PDB file of C-alpha atoms in Angstrom:
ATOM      1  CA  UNK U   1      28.510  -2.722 -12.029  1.00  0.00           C
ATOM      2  CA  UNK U   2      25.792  -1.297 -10.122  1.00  0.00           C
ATOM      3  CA  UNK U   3      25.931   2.852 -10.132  1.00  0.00           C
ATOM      4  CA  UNK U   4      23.676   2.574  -6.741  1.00  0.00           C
ATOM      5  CA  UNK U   5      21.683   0.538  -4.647  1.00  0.00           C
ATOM      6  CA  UNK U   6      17.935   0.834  -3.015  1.00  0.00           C
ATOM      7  CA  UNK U   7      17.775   2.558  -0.166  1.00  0.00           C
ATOM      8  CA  UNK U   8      13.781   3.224   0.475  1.00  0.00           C
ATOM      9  CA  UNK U   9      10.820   3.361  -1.665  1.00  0.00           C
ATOM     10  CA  UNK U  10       8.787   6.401  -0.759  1.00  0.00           C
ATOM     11  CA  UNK U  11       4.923   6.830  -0.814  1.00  0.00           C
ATOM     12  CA  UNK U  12       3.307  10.063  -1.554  1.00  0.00           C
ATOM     13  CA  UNK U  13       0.223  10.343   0.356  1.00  0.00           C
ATOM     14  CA  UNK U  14      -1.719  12.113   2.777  1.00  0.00           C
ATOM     15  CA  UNK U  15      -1.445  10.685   5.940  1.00  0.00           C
ATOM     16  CA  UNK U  16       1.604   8.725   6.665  1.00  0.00           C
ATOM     17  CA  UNK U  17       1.386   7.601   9.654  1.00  0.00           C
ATOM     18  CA  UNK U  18      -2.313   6.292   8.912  1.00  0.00           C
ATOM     19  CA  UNK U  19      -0.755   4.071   5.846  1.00  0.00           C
ATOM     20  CA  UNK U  20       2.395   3.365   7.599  1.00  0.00           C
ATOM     21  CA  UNK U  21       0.267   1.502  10.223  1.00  0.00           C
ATOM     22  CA  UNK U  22      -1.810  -0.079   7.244  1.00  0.00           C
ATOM     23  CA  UNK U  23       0.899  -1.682   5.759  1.00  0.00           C
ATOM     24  CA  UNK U  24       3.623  -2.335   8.665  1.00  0.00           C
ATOM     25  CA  UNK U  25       0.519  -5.050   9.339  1.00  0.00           C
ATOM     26  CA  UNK U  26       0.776  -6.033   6.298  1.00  0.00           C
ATOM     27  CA  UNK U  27       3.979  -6.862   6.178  1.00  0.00           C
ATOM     28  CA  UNK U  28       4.805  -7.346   9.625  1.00  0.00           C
ATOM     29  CA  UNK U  29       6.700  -4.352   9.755  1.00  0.00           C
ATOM     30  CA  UNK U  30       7.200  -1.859  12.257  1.00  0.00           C
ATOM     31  CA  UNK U  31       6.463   1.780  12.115  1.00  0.00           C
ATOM     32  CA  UNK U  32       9.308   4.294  12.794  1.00  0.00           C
ATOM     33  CA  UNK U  33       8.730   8.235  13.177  1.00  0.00           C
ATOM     34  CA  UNK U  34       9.870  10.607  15.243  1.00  0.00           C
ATOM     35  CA  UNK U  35       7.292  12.025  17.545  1.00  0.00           C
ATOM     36  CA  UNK U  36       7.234  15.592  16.203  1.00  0.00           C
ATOM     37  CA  UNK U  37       7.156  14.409  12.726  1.00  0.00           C
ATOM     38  CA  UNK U  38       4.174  14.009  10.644  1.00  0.00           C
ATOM     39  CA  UNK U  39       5.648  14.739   7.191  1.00  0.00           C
ATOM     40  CA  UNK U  40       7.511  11.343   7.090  1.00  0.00           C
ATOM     41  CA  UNK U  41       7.213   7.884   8.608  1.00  0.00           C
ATOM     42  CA  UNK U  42       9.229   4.210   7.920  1.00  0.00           C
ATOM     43  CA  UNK U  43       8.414   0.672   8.053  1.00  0.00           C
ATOM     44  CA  UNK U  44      10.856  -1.491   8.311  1.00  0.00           C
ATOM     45  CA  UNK U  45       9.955  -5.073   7.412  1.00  0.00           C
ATOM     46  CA  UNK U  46      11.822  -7.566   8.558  1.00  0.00           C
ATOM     47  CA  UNK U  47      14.447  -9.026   5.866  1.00  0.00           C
ATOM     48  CA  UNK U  48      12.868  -6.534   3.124  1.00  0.00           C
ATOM     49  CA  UNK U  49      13.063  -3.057   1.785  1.00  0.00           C
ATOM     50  CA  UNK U  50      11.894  -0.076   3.685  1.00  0.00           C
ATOM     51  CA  UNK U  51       9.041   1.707   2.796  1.00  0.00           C
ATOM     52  CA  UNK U  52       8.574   5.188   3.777  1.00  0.00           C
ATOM     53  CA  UNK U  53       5.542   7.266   3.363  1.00  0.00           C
ATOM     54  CA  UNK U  54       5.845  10.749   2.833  1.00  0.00           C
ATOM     55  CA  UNK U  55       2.979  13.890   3.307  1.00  0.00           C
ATOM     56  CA  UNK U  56       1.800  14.956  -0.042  1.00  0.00           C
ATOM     57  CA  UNK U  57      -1.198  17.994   0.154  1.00  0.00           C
ATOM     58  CA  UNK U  58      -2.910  18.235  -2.498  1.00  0.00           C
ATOM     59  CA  UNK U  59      -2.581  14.004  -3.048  1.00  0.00           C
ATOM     60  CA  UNK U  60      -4.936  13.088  -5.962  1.00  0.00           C
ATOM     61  CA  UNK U  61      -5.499   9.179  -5.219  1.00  0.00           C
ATOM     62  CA  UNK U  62      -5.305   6.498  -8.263  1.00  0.00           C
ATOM     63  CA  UNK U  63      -7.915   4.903  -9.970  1.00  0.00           C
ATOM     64  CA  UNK U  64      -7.641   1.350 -10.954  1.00  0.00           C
ATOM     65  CA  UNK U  65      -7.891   0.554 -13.954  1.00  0.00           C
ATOM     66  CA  UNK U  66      -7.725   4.374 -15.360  1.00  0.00           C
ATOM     67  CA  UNK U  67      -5.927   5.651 -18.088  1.00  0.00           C
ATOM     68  CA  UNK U  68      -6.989   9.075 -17.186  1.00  0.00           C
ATOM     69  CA  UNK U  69      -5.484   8.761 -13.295  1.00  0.00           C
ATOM     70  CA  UNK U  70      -2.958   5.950 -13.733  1.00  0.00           C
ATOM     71  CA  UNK U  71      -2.073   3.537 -10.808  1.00  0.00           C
ATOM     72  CA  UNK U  72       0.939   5.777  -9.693  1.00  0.00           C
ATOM     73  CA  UNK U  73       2.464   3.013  -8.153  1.00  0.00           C
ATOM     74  CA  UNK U  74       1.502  -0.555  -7.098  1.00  0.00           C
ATOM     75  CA  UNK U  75       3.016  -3.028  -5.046  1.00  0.00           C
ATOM     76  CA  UNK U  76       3.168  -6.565  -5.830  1.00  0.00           C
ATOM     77  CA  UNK U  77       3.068  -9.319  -2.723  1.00  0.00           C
ATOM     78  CA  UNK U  78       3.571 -13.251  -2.474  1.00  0.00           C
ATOM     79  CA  UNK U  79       1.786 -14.376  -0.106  1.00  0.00           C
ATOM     80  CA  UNK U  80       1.042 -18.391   0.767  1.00  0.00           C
ATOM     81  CA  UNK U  81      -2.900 -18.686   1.195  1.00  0.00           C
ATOM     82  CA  UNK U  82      -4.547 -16.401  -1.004  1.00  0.00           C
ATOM     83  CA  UNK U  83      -7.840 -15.871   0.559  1.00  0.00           C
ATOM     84  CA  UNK U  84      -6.526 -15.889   3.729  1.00  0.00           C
ATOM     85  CA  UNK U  85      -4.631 -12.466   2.814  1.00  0.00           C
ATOM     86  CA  UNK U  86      -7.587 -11.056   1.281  1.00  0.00           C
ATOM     87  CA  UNK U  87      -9.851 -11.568   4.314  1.00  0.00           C
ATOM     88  CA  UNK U  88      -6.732  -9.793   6.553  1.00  0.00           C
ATOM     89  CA  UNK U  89      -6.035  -7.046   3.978  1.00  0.00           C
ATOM     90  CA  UNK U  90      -9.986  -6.215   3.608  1.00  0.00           C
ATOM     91  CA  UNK U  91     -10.174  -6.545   8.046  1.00  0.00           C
ATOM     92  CA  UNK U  92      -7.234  -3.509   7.191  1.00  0.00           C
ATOM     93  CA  UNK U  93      -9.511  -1.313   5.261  1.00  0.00           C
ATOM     94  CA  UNK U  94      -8.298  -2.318   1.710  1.00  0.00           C
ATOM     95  CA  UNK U  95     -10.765  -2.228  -1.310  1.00  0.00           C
ATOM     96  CA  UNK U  96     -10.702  -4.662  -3.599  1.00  0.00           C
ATOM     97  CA  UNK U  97     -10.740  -3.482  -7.482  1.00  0.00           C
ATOM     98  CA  UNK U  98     -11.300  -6.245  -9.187  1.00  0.00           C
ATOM     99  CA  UNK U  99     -13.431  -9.368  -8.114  1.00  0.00           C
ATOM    100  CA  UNK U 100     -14.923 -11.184 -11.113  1.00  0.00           C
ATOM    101  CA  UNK U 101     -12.424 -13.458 -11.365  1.00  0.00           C
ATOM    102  CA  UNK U 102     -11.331 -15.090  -8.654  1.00  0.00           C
ATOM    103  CA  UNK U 103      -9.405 -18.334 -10.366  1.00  0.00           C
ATOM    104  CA  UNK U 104      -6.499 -15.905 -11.211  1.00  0.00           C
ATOM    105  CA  UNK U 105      -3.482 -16.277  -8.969  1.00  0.00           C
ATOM    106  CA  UNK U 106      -3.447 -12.878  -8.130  1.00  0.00           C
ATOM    107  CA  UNK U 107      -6.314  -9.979  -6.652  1.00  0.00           C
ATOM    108  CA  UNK U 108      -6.287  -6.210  -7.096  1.00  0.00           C
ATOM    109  CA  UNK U 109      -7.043  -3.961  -3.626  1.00  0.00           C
ATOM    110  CA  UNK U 110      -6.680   0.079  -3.010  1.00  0.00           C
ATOM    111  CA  UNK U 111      -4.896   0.904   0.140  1.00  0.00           C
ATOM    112  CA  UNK U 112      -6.356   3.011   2.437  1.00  0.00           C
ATOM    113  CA  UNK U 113      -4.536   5.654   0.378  1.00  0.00           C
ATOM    114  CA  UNK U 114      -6.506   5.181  -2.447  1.00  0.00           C
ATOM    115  CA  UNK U 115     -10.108   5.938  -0.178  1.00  0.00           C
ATOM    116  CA  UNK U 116     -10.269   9.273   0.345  1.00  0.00           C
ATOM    117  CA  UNK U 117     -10.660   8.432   4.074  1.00  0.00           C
ATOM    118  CA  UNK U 118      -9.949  11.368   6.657  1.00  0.00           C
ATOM    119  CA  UNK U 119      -7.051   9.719   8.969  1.00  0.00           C
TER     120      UNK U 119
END
């Protein structure tokens, strides 16, 4: 017997609505905040779980791979024409990390998160 279930996974980063937006068109989510709030923002994705993303000074991005500044946390999507997602995610401002070999079944991008960008 379950002790709990899921309610939202939560993001640290620092700027939430910025990545919000990022990856509610990802998903095909929408973005949810309350207009005076800048601390915390949802997407809700149709038929999935939540995300929420959550303002974190002092955020210290990932870097992938790293041992000495792990991934953190990583996300992993299905999606039904692989190239097609990469050209959307990378339209999006995603990095990719890893590009040599492109037979795998899978490809490793940074969110905007990850960029240092000023949002």
């Amino acid at each position: 017997m379950a002790v709990a279930e899921l309610g939202t996974v939560v993001v640290d980063c620092p700027a939430p609505r910025a990545l919000a937006a990022f990856w509610a068109q990802v998903l095909g989510g929408t973005v949810e905040a309350d207009p005076g709030q800048a601390e915390w923002v949802d997407v809700k994705v149709p038929g999935g779980q939540a995300l929420a993303f959550q303002a974190a000074p002092g955020f210290v991005p990932p870097e992938w791979p790293s041992p000495g500044r792990s991934q953190q946390f990583h996300l992993d999507l299905t999606v039904d024409d692989l190239d097609a997602a990469e050209q959307r995610v990378l339209e999006l401002d995603a990095r990719p990390l890893e590009t040599e070999d492109r037979s795998r079944t899978w490809r490793v991008y940074a969110d905007p998160n990850a960029l240092d960008l000023p949002f």
